[in-house]
Amino acid sequence: MGADHTRPTPSAPPRVRRILVVTVVPLFLATLVAAAILWPRDTRGADPGNEPPRFHGTVTKVVAEPCPPTPETPEGGLGTDGGPCGNVTVQVEQGPDAGRQVNTPVPTGPGAPTIAVGDEIILVELIDPTDPTTSMYSIAEHQRGKPLLWLVALFAAAIVAFGRWRGLAALAGLAASFAVLLTFVLPGISAGRSPLLVAVVGAALIMFVVLYLTHGTTAQTSVAVLGTLGSLVLTGLLGTLATTATRLTGYGSEEAITLSMFQTNVDLHGLLLAGIIIGSLGVLDDVTVTQAATVTELAQANPGLSRRQLYRSATRVGRAHIASTVNTIVLAYAGASLPVLLLLTADSRPVSQILTSEFLAQEIVRSAVATLGLIAAVPLTTGLAAVVTTAGRNTDGVSGDGTAPAPRPRPAAATRTEALEALSTFPVGPTARAADRRPDRDRNTDGIW
């Protein structure tokens, strides 16, 4: 693995660093205190006795058979089972029957796996409730551990090969994000804590760890942290107002209804807000880091730019970024909910009723609130970055060490004239004849060409 040739970020003046430390460190400590208070103490898992045991196995034989006719339907027709039908011989690799060959029916029904000899599958042991000593096996699904492991390995190798040490730090940040989600956010919500509060604290904790781990402890990263945190708070406030105004309950999906049956202490309205916060965090990181880096690069490319010029130039970059990110957010939500959207297209209700239904209104609020948070992140982060980048200068453009930034060189008049003559078929400059100059753009130029 070669060296990282990324240009280091210039160091901020000592006074600016002190201000950032005084601002960021208390926020980080407050996040740690809030996480300690909200950390779930009771982490009881699901009762394993309610789940049937699952074991690995390998298919050794498949015998297909004609499906028997089904009973006569109320309409008076005869049909056959959806198939396929037959028996499968599986060598059990785990459990009390490890090493034995067992027979099980070919799986049928919607979403049933297609079985072939040599497939590695997962068996479910079903016990007869009337006779606990009698049991049978059924094929649940394929084993997906190895393909997923190879895919994750390829994913990590590609990131490290391209990003090098920065890519390795990004993988560590990704692992930290999953750790916070699995050990704090999800258990905290399951324990009955406020989903919105847990999501805000968890998102802030992820933000501090990931940004500083991936981009280093620099003034530029601190600006991105402050911009992200401010945008997250604004997103939470907008989400609360939007869900209250639209009277969303959080029961807009089948998963939410099922969750309410198993965990009655979970606030589904707060869970909806928590999903908006967590979903916005990744895109907010992208926008704030990009804006902070853009201001820094512009200041390095032209040290003579004023604070207002830096802000305007970087904001133009932010506008282009937001224009593409808005489409990304909407398509991401649509792709995740594509099966439900297809069901809604077959609905006989008017379009206005479909769009204002609980499920679609919920997705519209998600997209709109996330987009508003992103739009607010651009001027907030860009303004902070412009202030921090130019903080070492005085009103005359002199830097904190008393030296003026090198002005951008301007080409001499003769050099500009020669360059224009090289790029144009028409002579330019004071020595060019009037007849040879470029004609008026409003006149017909067919004769000249």
Tab-separated table of N, CA, C and O in Angstrom, residues 33-72:
chain	number	residue	atom	x	y	z
A	33	VAL	N	-22.159	12.654	27.824
A	33	VAL	CA	-23.000	12.619	29.025
A	33	VAL	C	-24.422	12.169	28.676
A	33	VAL	O	-25.026	11.337	29.375
A	34	ALA	N	-24.960	12.721	27.603
A	34	ALA	CA	-26.311	12.326	27.186
A	34	ALA	C	-26.370	10.849	26.808
A	34	ALA	O	-27.340	10.150	27.126
A	35	ALA	N	-25.312	10.362	26.128
A	35	ALA	CA	-25.282	8.939	25.768
A	35	ALA	C	-25.208	8.062	27.014
A	35	ALA	O	-25.838	6.993	27.075
A	36	ALA	N	-24.447	8.498	28.014
A	36	ALA	CA	-24.356	7.720	29.252
A	36	ALA	C	-25.692	7.685	29.980
A	36	ALA	O	-26.071	6.665	30.563
A	37	ILE	N	-26.429	8.803	29.943
A	37	ILE	CA	-27.733	8.837	30.615
A	37	ILE	C	-28.749	7.969	29.877
A	37	ILE	O	-29.546	7.249	30.503
A	38	LEU	N	-28.735	8.021	28.542
A	38	LEU	CA	-29.723	7.290	27.755
A	38	LEU	C	-29.314	5.856	27.461
A	38	LEU	O	-30.098	5.110	26.870
A	39	TRP	N	-28.090	5.464	27.840
A	39	TRP	CA	-27.617	4.123	27.483
A	39	TRP	C	-28.527	3.067	28.111
A	39	TRP	O	-28.821	3.115	29.296
A	40	PRO	N	-29.005	2.100	27.314
A	40	PRO	CA	-29.936	1.098	27.855
A	40	PRO	C	-29.237	0.180	28.850
A	40	PRO	O	-28.181	-0.388	28.558
A	41	ARG	N	-29.824	0.071	30.041
A	41	ARG	CA	-29.268	-0.821	31.066
A	41	ARG	C	-29.809	-2.234	30.941
A	41	ARG	O	-29.110	-3.196	31.219
A	42	ASP	N	-31.067	-2.365	30.499
A	42	ASP	CA	-31.691	-3.673	30.370
A	42	ASP	C	-31.619	-4.098	28.917
A	42	ASP	O	-32.312	-3.553	28.056
A	43	THR	N	-30.740	-5.028	28.591
A	43	THR	CA	-30.515	-5.467	27.208
A	43	THR	C	-30.996	-6.894	26.999
A	43	THR	O	-30.343	-7.709	26.374
A	44	ARG	N	-32.149	-7.206	27.549
A	44	ARG	CA	-32.689	-8.545	27.356
A	44	ARG	C	-33.038	-8.761	25.894
A	44	ARG	O	-33.682	-7.927	25.260
A	45	GLY	N	-32.630	-9.899	25.354
A	45	GLY	CA	-32.920	-10.234	23.973
A	45	GLY	C	-34.229	-10.981	23.855
A	45	GLY	O	-34.964	-11.188	24.823
A	46	ALA	N	-34.525	-11.399	22.635
A	46	ALA	CA	-35.740	-12.154	22.390
A	46	ALA	C	-35.632	-13.538	23.008
A	46	ALA	O	-34.544	-14.097	23.155
A	47	ASP	N	-36.762	-14.082	23.395
A	47	ASP	CA	-36.787	-15.400	24.008
A	47	ASP	C	-36.454	-16.443	22.957
A	47	ASP	O	-37.218	-16.633	21.996
A	48	PRO	N	-35.311	-17.161	23.066
A	48	PRO	CA	-34.951	-18.130	22.034
A	48	PRO	C	-35.899	-19.308	21.989
A	48	PRO	O	-35.939	-20.038	20.998
A	49	GLY	N	-36.675	-19.513	23.065
A	49	GLY	CA	-37.582	-20.645	23.050
A	49	GLY	C	-38.729	-20.486	22.075
A	49	GLY	O	-39.385	-21.467	21.725
A	50	ASN	N	-39.020	-19.266	21.633
A	50	ASN	CA	-40.112	-19.033	20.699
A	50	ASN	C	-39.706	-19.272	19.256
A	50	ASN	O	-40.565	-19.305	18.375
A	51	GLU	N	-38.430	-19.389	18.990
A	51	GLU	CA	-37.946	-19.571	17.631
A	51	GLU	C	-37.554	-21.029	17.411
A	51	GLU	O	-36.887	-21.632	18.250
A	52	PRO	N	-37.961	-21.628	16.284
A	52	PRO	CA	-37.543	-23.012	16.003
A	52	PRO	C	-36.044	-23.063	15.720
A	52	PRO	O	-35.472	-22.115	15.164
A	53	PRO	N	-35.382	-24.133	16.105
A	53	PRO	CA	-33.938	-24.244	15.849
A	53	PRO	C	-33.640	-24.316	14.361
A	53	PRO	O	-34.400	-24.890	13.578
A	54	ARG	N	-32.512	-23.736	13.967
A	54	ARG	CA	-32.089	-23.692	12.564
A	54	ARG	C	-30.697	-24.298	12.460
A	54	ARG	O	-29.811	-23.990	13.262
A	55	PHE	N	-30.500	-25.157	11.445
A	55	PHE	CA	-29.238	-25.864	11.262
A	55	PHE	C	-28.817	-25.786	9.799
A	55	PHE	O	-29.658	-25.666	8.896
A	56	HIS	N	-27.500	-25.844	9.575
A	56	HIS	CA	-26.965	-25.859	8.220
A	56	HIS	C	-27.017	-27.268	7.651
A	56	HIS	O	-26.914	-28.260	8.384
A	57	GLY	N	-27.173	-27.327	6.329
A	57	GLY	CA	-27.193	-28.611	5.641
A	57	GLY	C	-26.819	-28.448	4.181
A	57	GLY	O	-26.777	-27.326	3.650
A	58	THR	N	-26.555	-29.575	3.513
A	58	THR	CA	-26.187	-29.578	2.093
A	58	THR	C	-27.110	-30.535	1.338
A	58	THR	O	-27.320	-31.680	1.771
A	59	VAL	N	-27.667	-30.074	0.230
A	59	VAL	CA	-28.583	-30.891	-0.570
A	59	VAL	C	-27.783	-31.958	-1.315
A	59	VAL	O	-26.815	-31.649	-2.021
A	60	THR	N	-28.195	-33.218	-1.147
A	60	THR	CA	-27.519	-34.333	-1.832
A	60	THR	C	-28.369	-34.965	-2.910
A	60	THR	O	-27.839	-35.651	-3.797
A	61	LYS	N	-29.695	-34.767	-2.873
A	61	LYS	CA	-30.559	-35.398	-3.867
A	61	LYS	C	-31.869	-34.639	-3.945
A	61	LYS	O	-32.416	-34.198	-2.924
A	62	VAL	N	-32.385	-34.459	-5.164
A	62	VAL	CA	-33.670	-33.817	-5.396
A	62	VAL	C	-34.492	-34.709	-6.298
A	62	VAL	O	-34.050	-35.073	-7.400
A	63	VAL	N	-35.673	-35.101	-5.855
A	63	VAL	CA	-36.584	-35.937	-6.636
A	63	VAL	C	-37.848	-35.137	-6.889
A	63	VAL	O	-38.593	-34.809	-5.948
A	64	ALA	N	-38.093	-34.801	-8.153
A	64	ALA	CA	-39.293	-34.042	-8.523
A	64	ALA	C	-40.438	-34.991	-8.817
A	64	ALA	O	-40.247	-36.053	-9.423
A	65	GLU	N	-41.637	-34.604	-8.418
A	65	GLU	CA	-42.834	-35.406	-8.628
A	65	GLU	C	-43.961	-34.517	-9.125
A	65	GLU	O	-43.971	-33.308	-8.853
A	66	PRO	N	-44.933	-35.105	-9.844
A	66	PRO	CA	-46.106	-34.307	-10.246
A	66	PRO	C	-46.885	-33.862	-9.022
A	66	PRO	O	-47.034	-34.600	-8.057
A	67	CYS	N	-47.357	-32.639	-9.057
A	67	CYS	CA	-48.133	-32.119	-7.938
A	67	CYS	C	-49.536	-32.704	-7.960
A	67	CYS	O	-50.166	-32.799	-9.030
A	68	PRO	N	-50.079	-33.117	-6.831
A	68	PRO	CA	-51.443	-33.673	-6.790
A	68	PRO	C	-52.465	-32.589	-7.070
A	68	PRO	O	-52.227	-31.397	-6.802
A	69	PRO	N	-53.610	-32.949	-7.610
A	69	PRO	CA	-54.660	-31.943	-7.868
A	69	PRO	C	-55.208	-31.392	-6.569
A	69	PRO	O	-55.293	-32.078	-5.559
A	70	THR	N	-55.556	-30.153	-6.612
A	70	THR	CA	-56.131	-29.502	-5.434
A	70	THR	C	-57.628	-29.778	-5.371
A	70	THR	O	-58.249	-30.141	-6.388
A	71	PRO	N	-58.230	-29.610	-4.211
A	71	PRO	CA	-59.691	-29.788	-4.127
A	71	PRO	C	-60.413	-28.786	-5.015
A	71	PRO	O	-59.882	-27.745	-5.401
A	72	GLU	N	-61.628	-29.126	-5.331
A	72	GLU	CA	-62.425	-28.279	-6.213
A	72	GLU	C	-62.625	-26.912	-5.579
A	72	GLU	O	-62.977	-26.791	-4.415
